[in-house]
PDB file of C-alpha atoms in Angstrom:
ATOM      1  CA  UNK A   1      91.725 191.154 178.640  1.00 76.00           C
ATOM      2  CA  UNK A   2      90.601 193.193 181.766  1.00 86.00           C
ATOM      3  CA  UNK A   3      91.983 194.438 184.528  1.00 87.00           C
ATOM      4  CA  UNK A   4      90.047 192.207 186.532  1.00 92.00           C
ATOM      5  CA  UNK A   5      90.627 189.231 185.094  1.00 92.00           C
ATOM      6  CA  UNK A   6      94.784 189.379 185.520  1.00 92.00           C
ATOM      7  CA  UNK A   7      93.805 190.244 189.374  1.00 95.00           C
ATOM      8  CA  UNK A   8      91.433 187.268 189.670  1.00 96.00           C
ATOM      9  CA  UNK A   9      94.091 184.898 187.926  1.00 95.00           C
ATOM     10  CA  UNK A  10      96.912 186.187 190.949  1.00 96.00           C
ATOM     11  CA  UNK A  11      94.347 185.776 193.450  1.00 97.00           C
ATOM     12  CA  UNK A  12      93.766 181.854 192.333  1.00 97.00           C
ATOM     13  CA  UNK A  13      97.910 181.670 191.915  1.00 97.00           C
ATOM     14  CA  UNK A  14      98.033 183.161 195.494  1.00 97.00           C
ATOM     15  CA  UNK A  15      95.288 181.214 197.003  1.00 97.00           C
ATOM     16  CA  UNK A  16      96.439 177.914 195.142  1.00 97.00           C
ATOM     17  CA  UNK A  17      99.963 177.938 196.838  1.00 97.00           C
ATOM     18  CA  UNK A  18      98.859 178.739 199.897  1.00 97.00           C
ATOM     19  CA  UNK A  19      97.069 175.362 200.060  1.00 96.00           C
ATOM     20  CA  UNK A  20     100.426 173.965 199.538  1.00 95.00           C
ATOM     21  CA  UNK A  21      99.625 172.843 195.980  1.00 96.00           C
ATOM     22  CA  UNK A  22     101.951 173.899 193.074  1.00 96.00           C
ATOM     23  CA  UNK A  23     101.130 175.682 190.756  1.00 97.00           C
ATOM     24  CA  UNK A  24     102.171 176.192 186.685  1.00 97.00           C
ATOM     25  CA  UNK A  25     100.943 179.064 184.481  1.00 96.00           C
ATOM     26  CA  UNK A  26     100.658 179.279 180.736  1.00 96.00           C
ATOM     27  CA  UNK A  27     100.222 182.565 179.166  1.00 94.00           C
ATOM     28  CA  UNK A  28      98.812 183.075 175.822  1.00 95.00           C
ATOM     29  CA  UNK A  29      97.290 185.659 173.206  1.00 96.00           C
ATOM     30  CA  UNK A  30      93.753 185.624 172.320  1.00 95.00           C
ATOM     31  CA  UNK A  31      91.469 187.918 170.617  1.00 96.00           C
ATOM     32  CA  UNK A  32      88.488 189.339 172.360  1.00 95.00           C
ATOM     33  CA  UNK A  33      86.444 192.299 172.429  1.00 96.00           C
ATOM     34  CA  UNK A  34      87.060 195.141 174.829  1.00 95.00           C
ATOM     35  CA  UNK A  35      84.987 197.832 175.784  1.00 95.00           C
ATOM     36  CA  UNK A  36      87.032 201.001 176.061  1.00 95.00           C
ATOM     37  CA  UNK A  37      84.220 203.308 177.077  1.00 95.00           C
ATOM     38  CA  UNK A  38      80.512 203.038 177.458  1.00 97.00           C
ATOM     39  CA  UNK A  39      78.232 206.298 178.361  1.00 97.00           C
ATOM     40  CA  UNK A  40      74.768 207.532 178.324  1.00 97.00           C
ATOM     41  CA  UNK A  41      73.978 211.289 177.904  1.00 96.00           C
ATOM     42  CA  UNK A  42      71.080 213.121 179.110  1.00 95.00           C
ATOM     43  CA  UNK A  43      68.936 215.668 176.971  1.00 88.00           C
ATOM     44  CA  UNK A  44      66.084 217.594 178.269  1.00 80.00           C
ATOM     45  CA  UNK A  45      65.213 220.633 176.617  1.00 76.00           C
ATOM     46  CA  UNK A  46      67.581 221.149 174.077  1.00 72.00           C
ATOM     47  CA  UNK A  47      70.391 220.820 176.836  1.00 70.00           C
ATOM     48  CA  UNK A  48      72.821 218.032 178.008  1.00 71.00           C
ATOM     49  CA  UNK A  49      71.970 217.580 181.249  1.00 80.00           C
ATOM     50  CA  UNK A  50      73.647 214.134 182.834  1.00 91.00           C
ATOM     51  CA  UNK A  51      75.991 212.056 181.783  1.00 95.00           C
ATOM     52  CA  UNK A  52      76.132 208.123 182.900  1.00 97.00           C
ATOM     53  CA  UNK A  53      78.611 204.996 183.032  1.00 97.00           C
ATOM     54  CA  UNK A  54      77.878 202.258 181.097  1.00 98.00           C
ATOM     55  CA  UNK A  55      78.993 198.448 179.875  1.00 97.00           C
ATOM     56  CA  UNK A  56      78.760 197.210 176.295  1.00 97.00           C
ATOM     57  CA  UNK A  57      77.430 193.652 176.316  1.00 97.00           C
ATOM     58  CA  UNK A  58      79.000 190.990 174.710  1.00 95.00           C
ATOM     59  CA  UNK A  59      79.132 190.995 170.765  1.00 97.00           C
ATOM     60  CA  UNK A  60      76.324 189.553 168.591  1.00 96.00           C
ATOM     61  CA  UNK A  61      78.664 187.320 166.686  1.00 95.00           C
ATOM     62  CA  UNK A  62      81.904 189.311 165.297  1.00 95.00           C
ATOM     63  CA  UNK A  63      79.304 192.593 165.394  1.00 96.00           C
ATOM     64  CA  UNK A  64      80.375 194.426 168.638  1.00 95.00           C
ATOM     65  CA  UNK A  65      78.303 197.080 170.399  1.00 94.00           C
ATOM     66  CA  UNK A  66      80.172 199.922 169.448  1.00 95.00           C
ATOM     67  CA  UNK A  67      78.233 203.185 168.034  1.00 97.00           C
ATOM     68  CA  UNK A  68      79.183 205.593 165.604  1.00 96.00           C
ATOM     69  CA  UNK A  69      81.719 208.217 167.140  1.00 95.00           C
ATOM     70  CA  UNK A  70      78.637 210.775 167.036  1.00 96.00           C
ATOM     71  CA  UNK A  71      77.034 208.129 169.158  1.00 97.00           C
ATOM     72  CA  UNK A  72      73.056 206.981 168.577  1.00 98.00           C
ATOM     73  CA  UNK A  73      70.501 209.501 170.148  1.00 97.00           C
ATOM     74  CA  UNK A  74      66.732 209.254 170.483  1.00 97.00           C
ATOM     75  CA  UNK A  75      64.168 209.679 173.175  1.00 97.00           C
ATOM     76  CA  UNK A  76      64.370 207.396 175.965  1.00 97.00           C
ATOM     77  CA  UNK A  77      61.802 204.956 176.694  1.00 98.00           C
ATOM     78  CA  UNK A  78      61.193 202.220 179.694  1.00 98.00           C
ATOM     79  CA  UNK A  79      59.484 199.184 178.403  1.00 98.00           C
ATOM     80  CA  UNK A  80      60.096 196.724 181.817  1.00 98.00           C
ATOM     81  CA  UNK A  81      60.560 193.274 180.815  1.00 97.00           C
ATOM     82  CA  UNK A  82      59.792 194.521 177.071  1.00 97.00           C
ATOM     83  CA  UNK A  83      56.671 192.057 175.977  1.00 97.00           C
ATOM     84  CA  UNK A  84      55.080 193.508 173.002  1.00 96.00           C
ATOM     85  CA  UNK A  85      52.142 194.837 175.393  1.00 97.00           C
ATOM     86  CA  UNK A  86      54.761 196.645 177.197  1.00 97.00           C
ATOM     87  CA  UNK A  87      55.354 199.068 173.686  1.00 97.00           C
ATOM     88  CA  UNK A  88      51.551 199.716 173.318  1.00 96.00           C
ATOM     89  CA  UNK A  89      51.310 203.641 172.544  1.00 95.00           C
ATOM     90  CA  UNK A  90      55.224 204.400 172.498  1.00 97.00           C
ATOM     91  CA  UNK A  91      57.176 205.125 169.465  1.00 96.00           C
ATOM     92  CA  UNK A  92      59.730 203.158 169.278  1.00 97.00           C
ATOM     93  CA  UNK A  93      61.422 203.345 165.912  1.00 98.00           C
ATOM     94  CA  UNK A  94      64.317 205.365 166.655  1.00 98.00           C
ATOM     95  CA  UNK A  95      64.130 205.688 169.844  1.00 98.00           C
ATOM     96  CA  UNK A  96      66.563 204.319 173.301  1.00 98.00           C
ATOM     97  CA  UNK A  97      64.750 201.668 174.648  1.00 98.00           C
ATOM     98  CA  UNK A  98      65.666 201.285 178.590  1.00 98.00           C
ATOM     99  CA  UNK A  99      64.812 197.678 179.788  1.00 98.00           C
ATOM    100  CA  UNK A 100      64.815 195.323 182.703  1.00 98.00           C
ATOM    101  CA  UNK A 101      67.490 192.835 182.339  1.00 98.00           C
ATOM    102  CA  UNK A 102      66.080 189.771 183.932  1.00 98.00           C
ATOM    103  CA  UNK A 103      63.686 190.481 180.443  1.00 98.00           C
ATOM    104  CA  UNK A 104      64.730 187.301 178.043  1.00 97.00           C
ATOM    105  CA  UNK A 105      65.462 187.690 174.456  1.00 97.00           C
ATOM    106  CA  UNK A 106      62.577 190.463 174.618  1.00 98.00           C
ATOM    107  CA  UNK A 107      65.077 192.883 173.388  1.00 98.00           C
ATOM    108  CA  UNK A 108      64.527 191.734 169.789  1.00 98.00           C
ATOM    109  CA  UNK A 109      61.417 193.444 169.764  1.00 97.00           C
ATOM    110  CA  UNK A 110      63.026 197.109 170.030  1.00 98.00           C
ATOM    111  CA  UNK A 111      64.864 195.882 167.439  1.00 97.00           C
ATOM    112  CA  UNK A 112      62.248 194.506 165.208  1.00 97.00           C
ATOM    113  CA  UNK A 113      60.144 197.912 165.877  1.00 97.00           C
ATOM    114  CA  UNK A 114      63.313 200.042 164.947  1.00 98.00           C
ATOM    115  CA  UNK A 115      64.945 200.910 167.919  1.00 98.00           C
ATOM    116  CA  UNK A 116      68.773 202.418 168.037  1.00 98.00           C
ATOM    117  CA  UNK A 117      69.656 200.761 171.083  1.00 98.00           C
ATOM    118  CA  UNK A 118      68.975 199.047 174.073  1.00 98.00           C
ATOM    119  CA  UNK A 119      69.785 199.447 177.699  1.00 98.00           C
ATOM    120  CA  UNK A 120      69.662 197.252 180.606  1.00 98.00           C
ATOM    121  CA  UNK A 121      69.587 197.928 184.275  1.00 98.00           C
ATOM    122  CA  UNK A 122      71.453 195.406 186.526  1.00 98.00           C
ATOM    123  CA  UNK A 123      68.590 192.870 188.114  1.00 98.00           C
ATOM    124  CA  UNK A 124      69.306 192.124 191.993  1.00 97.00           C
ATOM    125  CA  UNK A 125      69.438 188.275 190.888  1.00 97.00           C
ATOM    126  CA  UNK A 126      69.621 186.881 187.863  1.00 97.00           C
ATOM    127  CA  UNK A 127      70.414 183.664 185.982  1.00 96.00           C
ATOM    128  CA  UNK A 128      72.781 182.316 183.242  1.00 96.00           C
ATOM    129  CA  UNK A 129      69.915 182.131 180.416  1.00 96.00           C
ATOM    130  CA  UNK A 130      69.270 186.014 181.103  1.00 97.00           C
ATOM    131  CA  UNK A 131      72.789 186.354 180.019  1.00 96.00           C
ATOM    132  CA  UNK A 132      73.006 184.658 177.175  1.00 96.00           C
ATOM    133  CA  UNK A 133      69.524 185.672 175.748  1.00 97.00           C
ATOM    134  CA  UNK A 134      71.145 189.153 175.651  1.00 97.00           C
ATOM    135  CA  UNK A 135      73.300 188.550 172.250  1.00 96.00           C
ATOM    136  CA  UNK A 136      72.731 186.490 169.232  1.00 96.00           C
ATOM    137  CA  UNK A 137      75.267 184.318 167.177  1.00 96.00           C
ATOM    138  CA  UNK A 138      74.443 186.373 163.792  1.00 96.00           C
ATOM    139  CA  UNK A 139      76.290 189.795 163.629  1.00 96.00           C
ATOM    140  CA  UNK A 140      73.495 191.863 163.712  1.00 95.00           C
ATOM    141  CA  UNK A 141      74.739 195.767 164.401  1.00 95.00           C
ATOM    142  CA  UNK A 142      72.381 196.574 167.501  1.00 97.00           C
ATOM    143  CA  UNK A 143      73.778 198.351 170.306  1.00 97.00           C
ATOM    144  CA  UNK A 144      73.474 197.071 173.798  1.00 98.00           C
ATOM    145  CA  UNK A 145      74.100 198.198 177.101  1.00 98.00           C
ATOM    146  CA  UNK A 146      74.420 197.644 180.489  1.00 98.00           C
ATOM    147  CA  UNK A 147      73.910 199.926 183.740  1.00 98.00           C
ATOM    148  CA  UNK A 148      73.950 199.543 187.580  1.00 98.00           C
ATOM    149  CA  UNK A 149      70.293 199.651 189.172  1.00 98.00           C
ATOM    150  CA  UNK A 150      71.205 203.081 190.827  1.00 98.00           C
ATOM    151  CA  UNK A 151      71.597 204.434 186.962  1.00 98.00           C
ATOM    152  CA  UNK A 152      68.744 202.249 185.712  1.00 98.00           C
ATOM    153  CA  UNK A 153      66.449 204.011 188.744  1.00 97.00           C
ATOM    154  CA  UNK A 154      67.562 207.505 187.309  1.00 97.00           C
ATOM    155  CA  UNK A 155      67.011 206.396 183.744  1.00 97.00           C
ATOM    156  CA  UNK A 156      63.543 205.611 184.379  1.00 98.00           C
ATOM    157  CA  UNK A 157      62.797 208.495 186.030  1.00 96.00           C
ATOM    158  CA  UNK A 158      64.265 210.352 183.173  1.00 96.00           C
ATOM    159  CA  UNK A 159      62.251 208.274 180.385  1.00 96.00           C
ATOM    160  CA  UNK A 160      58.986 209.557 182.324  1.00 95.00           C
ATOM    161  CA  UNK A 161      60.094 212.781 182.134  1.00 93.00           C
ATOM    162  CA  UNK A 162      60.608 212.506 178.279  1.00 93.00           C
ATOM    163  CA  UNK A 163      64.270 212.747 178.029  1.00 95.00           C
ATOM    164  CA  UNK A 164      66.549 211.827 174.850  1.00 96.00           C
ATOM    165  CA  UNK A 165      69.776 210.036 175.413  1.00 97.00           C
ATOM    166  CA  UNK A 166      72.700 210.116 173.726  1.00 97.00           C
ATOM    167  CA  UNK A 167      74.241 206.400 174.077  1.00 98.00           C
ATOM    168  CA  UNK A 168      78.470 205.592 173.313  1.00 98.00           C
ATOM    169  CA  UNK A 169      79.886 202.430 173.298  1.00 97.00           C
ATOM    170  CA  UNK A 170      83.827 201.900 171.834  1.00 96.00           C
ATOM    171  CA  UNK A 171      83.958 198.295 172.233  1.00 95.00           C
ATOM    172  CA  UNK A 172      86.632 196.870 169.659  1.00 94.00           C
ATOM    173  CA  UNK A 173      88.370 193.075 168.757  1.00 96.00           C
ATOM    174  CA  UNK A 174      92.008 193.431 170.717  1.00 95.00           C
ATOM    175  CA  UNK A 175      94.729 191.212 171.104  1.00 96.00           C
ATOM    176  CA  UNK A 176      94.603 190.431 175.031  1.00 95.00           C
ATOM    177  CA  UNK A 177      96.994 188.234 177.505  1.00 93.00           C
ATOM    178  CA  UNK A 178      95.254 185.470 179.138  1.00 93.00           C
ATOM    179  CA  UNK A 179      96.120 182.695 181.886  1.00 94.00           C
ATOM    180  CA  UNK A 180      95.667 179.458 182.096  1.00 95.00           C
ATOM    181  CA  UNK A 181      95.822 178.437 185.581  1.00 97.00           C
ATOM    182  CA  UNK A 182      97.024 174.602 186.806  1.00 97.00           C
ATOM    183  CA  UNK A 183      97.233 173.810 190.633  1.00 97.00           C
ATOM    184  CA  UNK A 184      99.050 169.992 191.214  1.00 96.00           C
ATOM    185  CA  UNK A 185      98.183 168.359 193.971  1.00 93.00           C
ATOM    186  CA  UNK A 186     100.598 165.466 194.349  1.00 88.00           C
ATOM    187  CA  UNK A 187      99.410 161.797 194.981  1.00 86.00           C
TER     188      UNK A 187
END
């Protein structure tokens, strides 16, 4: 339902034929969630200072990431891989907990120590379990976000500084186009 994923289907359409193969299409409707705007905000004393980009993750279950339109505020904290030593003397419960992605299902224990959100900053490597250990199947309302590591390095640097952040997400269920792609190659 992205942008990028109607450019990636030309580019395999484009690249198929050029191998000489032919090449059928079928088009179809499917329901998927969309992120329509992700951000961070920035307090320090009492003013907004920064604002940053930032991806909703995938849904846990039919619960998407999305915040109320106020958004979710509450002091921003760097917990690394986020083991429960990691959250020895911070307060967590309502707070933004910033975390390393390549960090397992470690997320859950923000959650379980009241947390409004989580955010994680884009690993130089990582590996399909890290992915999937970032949503559950049950739709549990927990907001979670993405960032590059040139935001995650400022975020840090912020949490140490004891800034707040304001976290968005508008991720919704839409109706999307999608392609499925089927390159012959005669016997």
């Amino acid at each position: 339902g992205y942008p990028g994923s109607h450019i990636a289907a030309s580019y395999l359409i484009n690249t198929f034929r050029s191998f000489g193969l032919s090449v059928v299409t079928q088009n179809f409707t499917l329901t998927a969630p969309v992120d329509e705007g992700s951000s961070i905000t920035i307090e320090q004393q009492g003013r907004n200072t920064s604002s940053f980009i930032a991806y909703s993750l995938w849904p846990n279950g039919i619960q998407t990431c999305a915040t109320p339109p106020s958004g979710l505020t509450g002091k921003l904290i760097y917990v690394g891989e986020g083991y429960l030593e990691d959250f020895d003397g911070k307060v967590i419960s309502g707070a933004i907990v910033l975390f390393d992605f390549n960090s397992g299902n470690n997320w859950l224990n923000a959650l379980d120590l009241g947390a409004k959100a989580a955010i994680f900053i884009e690993p130089e490597e990582t590996t399909n379990y890290e992915v999937l250990s970032k949503t559950l199947p049950v739709p549990i309302a927990f907001t979670r976000l993405y960032v590059t590591r040139e935001v995650g390095r400022q975020l840090i640097q912020l949490a140490k500084s004891g800034a707040s952040a304001t976290v968005h997400a508008k991720m919704h269920w839409r109706q999307v186009q999608a392609t499925n792609i089927i390159a012959i190659m005669e016997g």
